CSV table of C-alpha atoms and ligand atoms in Angstrom, one decimal:
chain,number,residue,atom,x,y,z
A,1,MET,CA,9.2,-12.3,27.2
A,2,SER,CA,12.0,-9.8,26.5
A,3,LEU,CA,12.0,-7.9,23.3
A,4,SER,CA,15.7,-7.2,23.5
A,5,PRO,CA,17.6,-7.1,21.3
A,6,VAL,CA,15.4,-5.5,18.8
A,7,VAL,CA,17.1,-6.2,15.4
A,8,ILE,CA,16.1,-3.9,12.5
A,9,VAL,CA,17.0,-5.0,9.0
A,10,GLY,CA,17.4,-1.9,6.8
A,11,ALA,CA,18.5,1.6,7.8
A,12,GLY,CA,16.3,3.7,5.4
A,13,HIS,CA,13.6,6.1,6.5
A,14,ALA,CA,11.6,3.4,8.2
A,15,GLY,CA,14.4,1.5,10.0
A,16,VAL,CA,16.1,4.6,11.3
A,17,GLN,CA,12.8,6.0,12.5
A,18,ALA,CA,11.8,2.8,14.3
A,19,ALA,CA,15.2,2.7,16.1
A,20,THR,CA,14.9,6.4,17.1
A,21,SER,CA,11.3,6.1,18.2
A,22,LEU,CA,12.0,3.0,20.3
A,23,ARG,CA,14.4,5.2,22.4
A,24,GLU,CA,11.8,8.1,22.5
A,25,GLU,CA,9.2,5.6,23.7
A,26,GLY,CA,11.6,4.6,26.6
A,27,PHE,CA,12.8,1.2,25.3
A,28,ASP,CA,16.0,0.6,27.2
A,29,GLY,CA,17.2,-2.7,25.6
A,30,GLU,CA,19.7,-3.4,22.9
A,31,ILE,CA,18.9,-2.0,19.3
A,32,VAL,CA,20.8,-3.4,16.3
A,33,LEU,CA,20.3,-1.6,13.0
A,34,LEU,CA,21.6,-3.5,10.0
A,35,SER,CA,22.3,-1.7,6.7
A,36,ALA,CA,23.4,-3.5,3.5
A,37,GLU,CA,24.6,-0.1,2.3
A,38,LYS,CA,28.0,1.3,3.2
A,39,TYR,CA,26.8,5.0,3.5
A,40,PRO,CA,25.5,6.4,6.8
A,41,PRO,CA,21.7,6.3,6.6
A,42,TYR,CA,20.5,8.9,4.1
A,43,GLN,CA,17.4,10.5,2.6
A,44,ARG,CA,16.4,9.2,-0.8
A,45,PRO,CA,14.1,12.0,-2.2
A,46,PRO,CA,16.9,14.5,-2.9
A,47,LEU,CA,18.6,11.8,-5.1
A,48,SER,CA,16.2,12.7,-8.0
A,49,LYS,CA,16.0,16.4,-7.0
A,50,ALA,CA,18.6,18.7,-5.4
A,51,PHE,CA,21.4,16.1,-5.4
A,52,LEU,CA,20.9,15.2,-9.1
A,53,LYS,CA,20.9,18.9,-10.1
A,54,GLY,CA,24.1,19.4,-8.2
A,55,GLU,CA,22.5,21.8,-5.7
A,56,MET,CA,23.2,19.4,-2.8
A,57,ASP,CA,26.2,17.2,-2.2
A,58,ILE,CA,26.6,14.0,-0.2
A,59,HIS,CA,26.9,16.0,3.1
A,60,GLY,CA,23.3,17.1,2.7
A,61,LEU,CA,21.9,13.6,2.5
A,62,PRO,CA,22.3,11.9,6.0
A,63,LEU,CA,19.1,11.2,7.8
A,64,ARG,CA,20.7,11.8,11.2
A,65,ALA,CA,24.1,12.9,12.4
A,66,GLU,CA,26.5,10.0,13.2
A,67,ALA,CA,26.5,11.1,16.9
A,68,HIS,CA,22.8,10.4,17.0
A,69,PHE,CA,23.3,6.6,16.7
A,70,ARG,CA,26.0,6.6,19.4
A,71,GLU,CA,24.1,8.8,21.8
A,72,GLN,CA,20.9,6.8,21.4
A,73,ARG,CA,22.9,3.5,21.8
A,74,ILE,CA,21.8,2.3,18.4
A,75,ASP,CA,24.3,-0.3,17.2
A,76,LEU,CA,24.4,0.7,13.5
A,77,ARG,CA,26.2,-1.8,11.4
A,78,LEU,CA,27.0,-0.4,7.9
A,79,GLY,CA,27.7,-2.7,5.0
A,80,VAL,CA,26.2,-5.7,6.9
A,81,ALA,CA,23.2,-7.4,5.3
A,82,ALA,CA,20.9,-9.9,6.9
A,83,THR,CA,21.2,-13.0,4.8
A,84,ARG,CA,18.8,-15.5,6.5
A,85,ILE,CA,16.3,-15.5,9.3
A,86,ASP,CA,16.1,-18.6,11.5
A,87,ARG,CA,12.7,-18.1,13.0
A,88,GLN,CA,13.0,-21.2,15.3
A,89,ALA,CA,16.1,-19.9,16.9
A,90,GLN,CA,15.1,-16.2,16.6
A,91,GLN,CA,18.3,-15.4,15.0
A,92,VAL,CA,19.5,-13.5,11.9
A,93,GLU,CA,22.5,-14.6,9.9
A,94,LEU,CA,24.7,-11.8,8.6
A,95,SER,CA,26.8,-11.2,5.5
A,96,ASP,CA,29.9,-10.7,7.6
A,97,GLY,CA,29.7,-14.4,8.7
A,98,GLY,CA,28.2,-13.5,12.1
A,99,ALA,CA,24.7,-14.1,13.5
A,100,ILE,CA,22.6,-12.2,16.0
A,101,GLY,CA,19.7,-13.3,18.2
A,102,TYR,CA,16.6,-11.2,18.4
A,103,GLY,CA,13.7,-10.7,20.9
A,104,HIS,CA,11.9,-8.8,18.1
A,105,LEU,CA,12.8,-8.4,14.5
A,106,ILE,CA,11.7,-5.5,12.3
A,107,LEU,CA,12.0,-5.8,8.6
A,108,ALA,CA,12.5,-2.4,6.9
A,109,THR,CA,14.1,-3.7,3.8
A,110,GLY,CA,12.5,-1.2,1.4
A,111,ALA,CA,12.1,-1.8,-2.3
A,112,ARG,CA,14.2,-2.3,-5.4
A,113,GLN,CA,13.8,-1.1,-8.9
A,114,ARG,CA,11.5,-3.1,-11.1
A,115,ARG,CA,13.7,-4.7,-13.9
A,116,LEU,CA,12.8,-3.9,-17.5
A,117,ASP,CA,12.2,-7.1,-19.3
A,118,ALA,CA,14.0,-6.3,-22.6
A,119,PRO,CA,17.2,-7.4,-24.3
A,120,GLY,CA,20.1,-5.0,-23.7
A,121,VAL,CA,19.0,-3.8,-20.3
A,122,ASP,CA,22.3,-4.8,-18.7
A,123,LEU,CA,24.4,-2.8,-21.1
A,124,PRO,CA,26.7,-0.1,-19.6
A,125,GLY,CA,24.9,3.3,-20.0
A,126,VAL,CA,21.6,1.9,-18.7
A,127,PHE,CA,20.8,3.2,-15.3
A,128,ALA,CA,18.1,3.0,-12.6
A,129,LEU,CA,17.9,5.4,-9.6
A,130,ARG,CA,17.5,4.0,-6.1
A,131,ASP,CA,20.7,4.8,-4.2
A,132,ILE,CA,23.6,7.2,-3.9
A,133,ALA,CA,25.8,5.3,-6.3
A,134,ASP,CA,23.0,5.4,-9.0
A,135,ALA,CA,22.4,9.1,-8.5
A,136,THR,CA,26.1,9.9,-8.6
A,137,ALA,CA,26.6,8.0,-11.8
A,138,ILE,CA,23.5,9.6,-13.5
A,139,ARG,CA,24.5,13.1,-12.3
A,140,GLU,CA,28.0,12.7,-13.7
A,141,ARG,CA,26.7,11.6,-17.1
A,142,LEU,CA,24.2,14.5,-17.3
A,143,GLN,CA,27.0,17.0,-17.2
A,144,ALA,CA,27.9,16.1,-20.8
A,145,LYS,CA,24.3,17.1,-22.0
A,146,PRO,CA,23.7,13.6,-23.4
A,147,ARG,CA,20.8,12.3,-25.4
A,148,ILE,CA,18.9,10.6,-22.6
A,149,VAL,CA,16.0,8.3,-23.0
A,150,ILE,CA,13.9,7.8,-19.8
A,151,ILE,CA,11.7,4.7,-19.7
A,152,GLY,CA,8.7,5.3,-17.5
A,153,ALA,CA,7.0,8.6,-16.7
A,154,GLY,CA,6.4,8.0,-13.0
A,155,PHE,CA,7.5,10.5,-10.3
A,156,ILE,CA,11.2,9.5,-10.4
A,157,GLY,CA,11.4,9.3,-14.2
A,158,LEU,CA,9.8,12.8,-14.5
A,159,GLU,CA,12.0,14.3,-11.8
A,160,ILE,CA,15.0,13.1,-13.6
A,161,ALA,CA,13.6,14.3,-16.9
A,162,ALA,CA,13.0,17.8,-15.6
A,163,THR,CA,16.6,18.0,-14.3
A,164,ALA,CA,18.0,16.5,-17.5
A,165,ALA,CA,16.2,19.0,-19.6
A,166,SER,CA,17.2,21.9,-17.4
A,167,LEU,CA,20.9,20.8,-17.8
A,168,GLY,CA,20.5,20.9,-21.5
A,169,ALA,CA,20.2,17.1,-22.2
A,170,GLU,CA,18.2,16.1,-25.2
A,171,THR,CA,15.4,14.3,-23.2
A,172,THR,CA,12.9,11.7,-24.4
A,173,ILE,CA,10.4,10.0,-22.2
A,174,VAL,CA,8.8,6.7,-23.1
A,175,GLU,CA,5.6,5.8,-21.3
A,176,ILE,CA,3.2,3.0,-22.0
A,177,ALA,CA,0.2,4.7,-20.4
A,178,ARG,CA,0.0,8.3,-19.1
A,179,PRO,CA,2.4,10.4,-16.9
A,180,MET,CA,2.2,9.4,-13.3
A,181,GLY,CA,-0.9,7.4,-14.3
A,182,ARG,CA,-0.9,5.1,-11.3
A,183,ALA,CA,-1.0,7.9,-8.8
A,184,VAL,CA,-2.6,11.1,-10.0
A,185,SER,CA,-5.8,12.4,-11.6
A,186,PRO,CA,-6.0,12.7,-15.4
A,187,ILE,CA,-6.1,16.5,-15.0
A,188,LEU,CA,-2.7,16.5,-13.3
A,189,SER,CA,-1.3,14.0,-15.7
A,190,ASP,CA,-2.3,16.2,-18.7
A,191,LEU,CA,-0.8,19.3,-17.1
A,192,TYR,CA,2.5,17.6,-16.4
A,193,LEU,CA,2.7,16.3,-20.0
A,194,LYS,CA,2.3,19.8,-21.2
A,195,GLU,CA,4.7,21.3,-18.7
A,196,HIS,CA,7.4,18.7,-19.4
A,197,ARG,CA,7.1,19.5,-23.1
A,198,ALA,CA,7.6,23.1,-22.3
A,199,PHE,CA,10.7,22.1,-20.2
A,200,GLY,CA,12.1,20.7,-23.4
A,201,ALA,CA,11.3,16.9,-23.2
A,202,ARG,CA,9.8,14.8,-26.0
A,203,PHE,CA,7.3,12.0,-25.2
A,204,ARG,CA,6.6,8.7,-26.8
A,205,LEU,CA,3.3,7.6,-25.2
A,206,GLY,CA,1.3,4.4,-25.5
A,207,VAL,CA,4.3,2.5,-26.6
A,208,GLY,CA,6.7,0.0,-24.9
A,209,VAL,CA,10.4,-0.8,-25.2
A,210,ALA,CA,11.4,-3.8,-27.4
A,211,ALA,CA,15.1,-3.6,-26.8
A,212,ILE,CA,18.1,-1.5,-25.9
A,213,LYS,CA,20.8,-1.7,-28.5
A,214,GLY,CA,24.5,-1.0,-28.4
A,215,ARG,CA,27.8,-2.8,-28.9
A,216,GLU,CA,29.8,-1.8,-25.8
A,217,HIS,CA,27.2,0.5,-24.2
A,218,ALA,CA,23.6,1.6,-24.8
A,219,GLU,CA,23.3,3.5,-28.1
A,220,ALA,CA,19.6,3.3,-28.9
A,221,VAL,CA,16.2,2.3,-27.5
A,222,VAL,CA,14.0,0.4,-29.9
A,223,LEU,CA,10.3,0.8,-29.3
A,224,THR,CA,7.6,-1.8,-29.8
A,225,ASN,CA,6.3,0.2,-32.8
A,226,GLY,CA,9.8,-0.1,-34.4
A,227,GLU,CA,10.9,3.5,-33.8
A,228,VAL,CA,14.6,3.7,-32.8
A,229,LEU,CA,15.6,6.5,-30.4
A,230,PRO,CA,19.3,7.2,-30.4
A,231,ALA,CA,20.7,7.5,-26.8
A,232,ASP,CA,23.9,8.2,-25.0
A,233,MET,CA,22.3,7.1,-21.8
A,234,VAL,CA,19.1,5.3,-20.7
A,235,VAL,CA,17.3,5.5,-17.4
A,236,VAL,CA,14.8,2.9,-16.4
A,237,GLY,CA,12.1,4.2,-14.0
A,238,ILE,CA,9.3,1.7,-14.2
A,239,GLY,CA,8.5,1.5,-10.5
A,240,VAL,CA,9.8,-0.6,-7.7
A,241,VAL,CA,9.0,-4.0,-6.1
A,242,ALA,CA,9.1,-4.7,-2.4
A,243,GLU,CA,12.4,-6.1,-1.2
A,244,ASP,CA,10.8,-9.2,0.4
A,245,ALA,CA,13.3,-12.0,-0.5
A,246,LEU,CA,14.5,-12.4,3.1
A,247,ALA,CA,11.0,-12.7,4.4
A,248,ARG,CA,9.9,-15.1,1.6
A,249,ALA,CA,12.9,-17.4,2.3
A,250,ALA,CA,11.9,-17.4,6.0
A,251,GLY,CA,8.4,-18.6,5.0
A,252,LEU,CA,6.6,-15.3,6.0
A,253,GLU,CA,3.5,-14.6,4.1
A,254,CYS,CA,4.2,-12.3,1.2
A,255,ASP,CA,2.0,-10.8,-1.5
A,256,ASN,CA,3.1,-7.6,-3.2
A,257,GLY,CA,5.4,-7.1,-0.2
A,258,ILE,CA,5.5,-8.6,3.3
A,259,VAL,CA,2.0,-9.1,4.5
A,260,VAL,CA,1.3,-7.5,7.9
A,261,ASP,CA,-1.8,-7.0,10.0
A,262,GLU,CA,-3.1,-3.6,11.1
A,263,HIS,CA,-0.4,-3.5,13.8
A,264,LEU,CA,2.3,-4.1,11.2
A,265,VAL,CA,3.0,-7.6,12.6
A,266,THR,CA,3.9,-10.3,10.0
A,267,SER,CA,2.6,-13.9,10.0
A,268,ASP,CA,5.2,-14.5,12.8
A,269,PRO,CA,4.4,-12.5,15.9
A,270,ALA,CA,8.1,-12.0,16.7
A,271,ILE,CA,8.6,-10.1,13.4
A,272,SER,CA,7.2,-6.8,12.1
A,273,ALA,CA,7.5,-5.2,8.7
A,274,ILE,CA,7.4,-1.5,7.9
A,275,GLY,CA,7.9,1.0,5.1
A,276,ASP,CA,8.1,0.3,1.3
A,277,CYS,CA,8.4,-3.5,1.9
A,278,ALA,CA,5.1,-3.8,3.9
A,279,HIS,CA,1.7,-4.7,2.5
A,280,PHE,CA,-0.7,-3.5,5.2
A,281,PRO,CA,-4.4,-3.0,5.8
A,282,HIS,CA,-5.1,0.7,6.2
A,283,ALA,CA,-7.4,1.0,9.2
A,284,ALA,CA,-9.0,4.3,8.2
A,285,LEU,CA,-9.3,3.4,4.4
A,286,GLY,CA,-10.5,-0.1,4.9
A,287,PHE,CA,-8.3,-1.7,2.2
A,288,ARG,CA,-4.8,-3.2,1.9
A,289,THR,CA,-2.0,-1.3,0.2
A,290,ARG,CA,1.7,-1.0,0.0
A,291,LEU,CA,3.0,2.6,-0.1
A,292,GLU,CA,6.3,4.0,-1.3
A,293,SER,CA,6.7,7.3,0.6
A,294,VAL,CA,8.8,8.9,3.3
A,295,GLN,CA,5.6,9.7,5.3
A,296,ASN,CA,4.6,6.0,5.3
A,297,ALA,CA,8.0,4.8,6.2
A,298,VAL,CA,8.4,7.3,9.1
A,299,ASP,CA,4.9,6.9,10.5
A,300,GLN,CA,5.1,3.1,10.4
A,301,GLY,CA,8.5,3.3,12.1
A,302,LYS,CA,6.8,5.3,14.9
A,303,ALA,CA,3.8,3.0,15.0
A,304,VAL,CA,5.9,-0.2,15.5
A,305,ALA,CA,8.0,1.4,18.2
A,306,ALA,CA,4.8,2.6,20.0
A,307,ARG,CA,3.4,-1.0,19.9
A,308,LEU,CA,6.6,-2.5,21.2
A,309,ALA,CA,6.5,0.0,24.0
A,310,GLY,CA,3.1,-1.2,25.0
A,311,LYS,CA,0.9,1.4,23.1
A,312,PRO,CA,-0.6,-0.5,20.2
A,313,LYS,CA,-2.9,1.3,17.8
A,314,PRO,CA,-4.1,0.2,14.4
A,315,TYR,CA,-2.1,2.0,11.7
A,316,ASP,CA,-4.3,4.7,10.2
A,317,GLU,CA,-2.1,7.6,9.3
A,318,LEU,CA,-3.0,9.9,6.4
A,319,ALA,CA,-0.8,9.2,3.4
A,320,TRP,CA,1.0,12.2,1.9
A,321,PHE,CA,3.6,12.7,-0.7
A,322,TRP,CA,5.5,15.3,-2.7
A,323,SER,CA,7.4,15.6,-6.0
A,324,ASP,CA,9.4,18.5,-7.4
A,325,GLN,CA,9.6,18.7,-11.2
A,326,GLY,CA,11.1,21.9,-12.5
A,327,ASP,CA,9.4,24.7,-10.7
A,328,LEU,CA,6.3,22.7,-10.1
A,329,LYS,CA,5.9,21.6,-6.5
A,330,LEU,CA,3.4,18.9,-6.3
A,331,MET,CA,2.0,17.8,-2.9
A,332,ILE,CA,-0.5,15.0,-2.5
A,333,ALA,CA,-2.6,14.3,0.6
A,334,GLY,CA,-4.6,11.1,0.7
A,335,LEU,CA,-4.9,8.4,-1.9
A,336,SER,CA,-6.7,8.5,-5.3
A,337,HIS,CA,-7.8,4.9,-5.0
A,338,GLY,CA,-11.5,4.6,-5.9
A,339,VAL,CA,-12.0,8.3,-6.5
A,340,ASP,CA,-15.3,8.9,-8.5
A,341,LYS,CA,-15.3,12.7,-8.7
A,342,TRP,CA,-12.6,15.2,-9.3
A,343,VAL,CA,-13.0,19.0,-9.1
A,344,VAL,CA,-10.4,21.7,-9.6
A,345,ARG,CA,-9.7,24.7,-7.3
A,346,GLY,CA,-7.8,27.5,-9.0
A,347,ASP,CA,-6.8,27.8,-12.6
A,348,PRO,CA,-4.3,25.3,-14.0
A,349,ALA,CA,-3.2,27.9,-16.5
A,350,THR,CA,-1.7,29.9,-13.6
A,351,ARG,CA,0.4,26.8,-12.6
A,352,ALA,CA,-1.0,27.1,-9.0
A,353,PHE,CA,-4.1,25.0,-8.4
A,354,SER,CA,-5.4,21.9,-6.7
A,355,THR,CA,-7.5,19.0,-7.7
A,356,PHE,CA,-9.9,17.5,-5.1
A,357,GLY,CA,-10.9,13.9,-5.4
A,358,PHE,CA,-14.0,12.5,-3.7
A,359,ARG,CA,-14.8,8.9,-3.0
A,360,ASP,CA,-18.5,8.1,-2.2
A,361,GLY,CA,-19.0,11.9,-1.5
A,362,LYS,CA,-16.1,12.2,1.0
A,363,LEU,CA,-12.9,14.0,0.3
A,364,ALA,CA,-10.2,11.3,-0.3
A,365,VAL,CA,-7.3,13.1,-1.9
A,366,VAL,CA,-6.0,16.6,-2.7
A,367,GLU,CA,-3.3,17.2,-5.3
A,368,SER,CA,-1.8,20.6,-5.0
A,369,VAL,CA,0.5,22.2,-7.5
A,370,ASN,CA,2.4,25.2,-6.1
A,371,ARG,CA,-0.3,25.7,-3.5
A,372,ALA,CA,1.0,24.5,-0.2
A,373,GLY,CA,-1.9,26.1,1.7
A,374,ASP,CA,-4.4,23.7,0.1
A,375,HIS,CA,-2.2,20.8,1.0
A,376,ALA,CA,-1.9,21.9,4.6
A,377,ALA,CA,-5.7,22.3,4.8
A,378,ALA,CA,-6.4,19.0,3.1
A,379,LYS,CA,-4.3,17.2,5.7
A,380,ARG,CA,-6.6,18.5,8.4
A,381,ILE,CA,-9.8,17.6,6.6
A,382,ILE,CA,-9.3,14.2,4.9
A,383,GLY,CA,-10.3,11.3,7.1
A,384,THR,CA,-12.0,13.6,9.7
A,385,THR,CA,-15.7,14.3,10.3
A,386,LYS,CA,-15.2,17.8,8.7
A,387,MET,CA,-17.5,17.8,5.6
A,388,LEU,CA,-16.5,19.4,2.3
A,389,THR,CA,-18.7,19.2,-0.8
A,390,PRO,CA,-17.2,19.2,-4.3
A,391,GLU,CA,-19.0,22.5,-5.0
A,392,GLU,CA,-17.3,24.1,-1.9
A,393,ALA,CA,-13.9,22.7,-2.9
A,394,ALA,CA,-14.2,24.2,-6.4
A,395,ASP,CA,-15.3,27.6,-5.1
A,396,PRO,CA,-12.3,29.9,-4.7
A,397,ALA,CA,-14.2,32.0,-2.3
A,398,PHE,CA,-14.9,29.1,0.1
A,399,ASP,CA,-12.8,29.3,3.3
A,400,LEU,CA,-10.9,26.1,3.1
A,401,ARG,CA,-8.5,27.1,5.9
A,402,GLY,CA,-11.4,28.0,8.1
A,403,LEU,CA,-12.9,24.5,7.7
A,404,ALA,CA,-9.5,22.9,8.3
A,405,LYS,CA,-9.0,24.8,11.6
A,406,ARG,CA,-12.5,24.0,12.9
B,501,LIG,C1,15.1,8.7,-6.2
B,501,LIG,C2,14.0,8.6,-5.2
B,501,LIG,C3,13.2,9.8,-5.0
B,501,LIG,C4,12.1,9.7,-4.1
B,501,LIG,N1,11.4,10.8,-3.8
B,501,LIG,C5,10.4,10.8,-2.9
B,501,LIG,C6,9.7,11.9,-2.6
B,501,LIG,O1,9.9,13.0,-3.1
B,501,LIG,N2,8.7,11.8,-1.6
B,501,LIG,C7,8.5,10.7,-0.9
B,501,LIG,O2,7.7,10.6,0.0
B,501,LIG,N3,9.2,9.5,-1.2
B,501,LIG,C8,10.1,9.6,-2.2
B,501,LIG,N4,10.8,8.4,-2.5
B,501,LIG,C9,10.4,7.1,-1.9
B,501,LIG,C10,11.1,7.0,-0.5
B,501,LIG,O3,12.4,7.3,-0.6
B,501,LIG,C11,10.8,5.6,0.0
B,501,LIG,O4,9.4,5.5,0.2
B,501,LIG,C12,11.5,5.5,1.4
B,501,LIG,O5,12.9,5.5,1.2
B,501,LIG,C13,11.1,4.1,2.0
B,501,LIG,O6,11.9,4.0,3.1
B,501,LIG,P1,12.2,2.5,3.7
B,501,LIG,O7,13.0,2.6,4.9
B,501,LIG,O8,11.0,1.7,3.7
B,501,LIG,O9,13.1,1.8,2.5
B,501,LIG,P2,14.5,2.3,1.9
B,501,LIG,O10,14.7,3.7,2.0
B,501,LIG,O11,14.6,1.6,0.6
B,501,LIG,O12,15.5,1.6,2.9
B,501,LIG,C14,15.7,0.2,2.9
B,501,LIG,C15,17.1,-0.1,3.3
B,501,LIG,O13,17.2,-1.5,3.6
B,501,LIG,C16,18.4,-2.0,3.1
B,501,LIG,N5,18.3,-3.5,3.0
B,501,LIG,C17,17.5,-4.3,2.2
B,501,LIG,N6,17.7,-5.6,2.5
B,501,LIG,C18,18.6,-5.6,3.5
B,501,LIG,C19,19.2,-6.7,4.1
B,501,LIG,N7,18.9,-8.0,3.9
B,501,LIG,N8,20.1,-6.5,5.1
B,501,LIG,C20,20.4,-5.2,5.5
B,501,LIG,N9,19.8,-4.1,4.8
B,501,LIG,C21,19.0,-4.3,3.8
B,501,LIG,C22,18.5,-1.4,1.7
B,501,LIG,O14,19.8,-1.4,1.2
B,501,LIG,C23,18.1,0.0,2.1
B,501,LIG,O15,19.2,0.8,2.5
B,501,LIG,C24,11.8,8.5,-3.4
B,501,LIG,C25,12.6,7.3,-3.7
B,501,LIG,C26,13.7,7.4,-4.6
B,501,LIG,C27,14.5,6.2,-4.9
């Protein structure tokens, strides 16, 4: 049965990679890449980093030059959303009134901001950060050195906080648990709390948001303990949820994202799902997860293209991630899920160190702050047969690079 046309819904990191890799794998059929956004496909990470700081403009964001899509015969349709999947007819209905048949459909619909459940969340002056329009609006507002309240101390909230503080905004971060609590070790969480205070931010920890108040725009955030934080602007960064509405409406199995098997195939064999929207079993880790990272989106884009080109392999790529906050460059290799022992390599006081997390005696994750060498080594050790003990990891004299190269 012919796979052509391959229709890809979503032109983020995952969708663009899938289209590109299909050509690299020799797929010669038709490729249609649908994007609900009007901008040429772009990188999201700079939106909370260089772009927000004003160190990069819109021209630095594109994922690929426009010529790439033409040359690779990728039919990129900007501002055209898929509105319905007719699985029986193998057809996708489009927001421009048209429809397109598919041989194989790839859902790369990403994620959307989790909505804060509090009165006042729709007031002008309340922002979330997911796309270029959001980043542009926040960037413009920051120029006035506002009183900004950031709700959520995850990666994005803290990246915005570091930039806001550096631009002279009076910055307060509200967090119900601990900074980056879902993703990093307590050691790292504590360090970042201290560093952000040094950058100039104030924290309200262990408390939630009861309401956002204001007449015509946001003027204050009311906390669950009754405290009122005056604000000129509010940014909500409490995580994302998978964009799986299209899949759900089509009757595909969904549970914290679109459920796929180890080959990234959904409950319908003619449909795959990749990137932020996919809930997948990690072949090497042995558990199901949904990841929100460029690495995952890109590697799953490559994996689905390889499978469609007749080279199937269970998805087992090492997860890695980065986050820039002020002058702290954090890089994470592996996942902290189930880690039962942490050790530190280097001295956190020098602001250049790594934490090594072990699961059942095996290295599972390395978090490196301003230590790119440890990150590079970790990527070559985690998930391999190379054995590293916690004692060796914590010993600065131990030759980590040597082990990685072996
Ligand atoms: C501000 C910010 C900073 C980040 N920083 C980092 C970082 O430092 N490192 C890192 O690894 N990751 C980072 N991430 C996460 C990373 O950007 C995502 O994991 C990545 O973009 C996922 O790629 P994706 O293609 O799965 O989804 P997305 O990039 O979200 O792309 C999905 C696209 O699909 C489109 N779409 C959805 N539904 C439809 C439809 N029905 N029809 C047509 N199009 C549709 C959406 O509009 C969107 O353009 C950051 C994210 C944000 C928002």
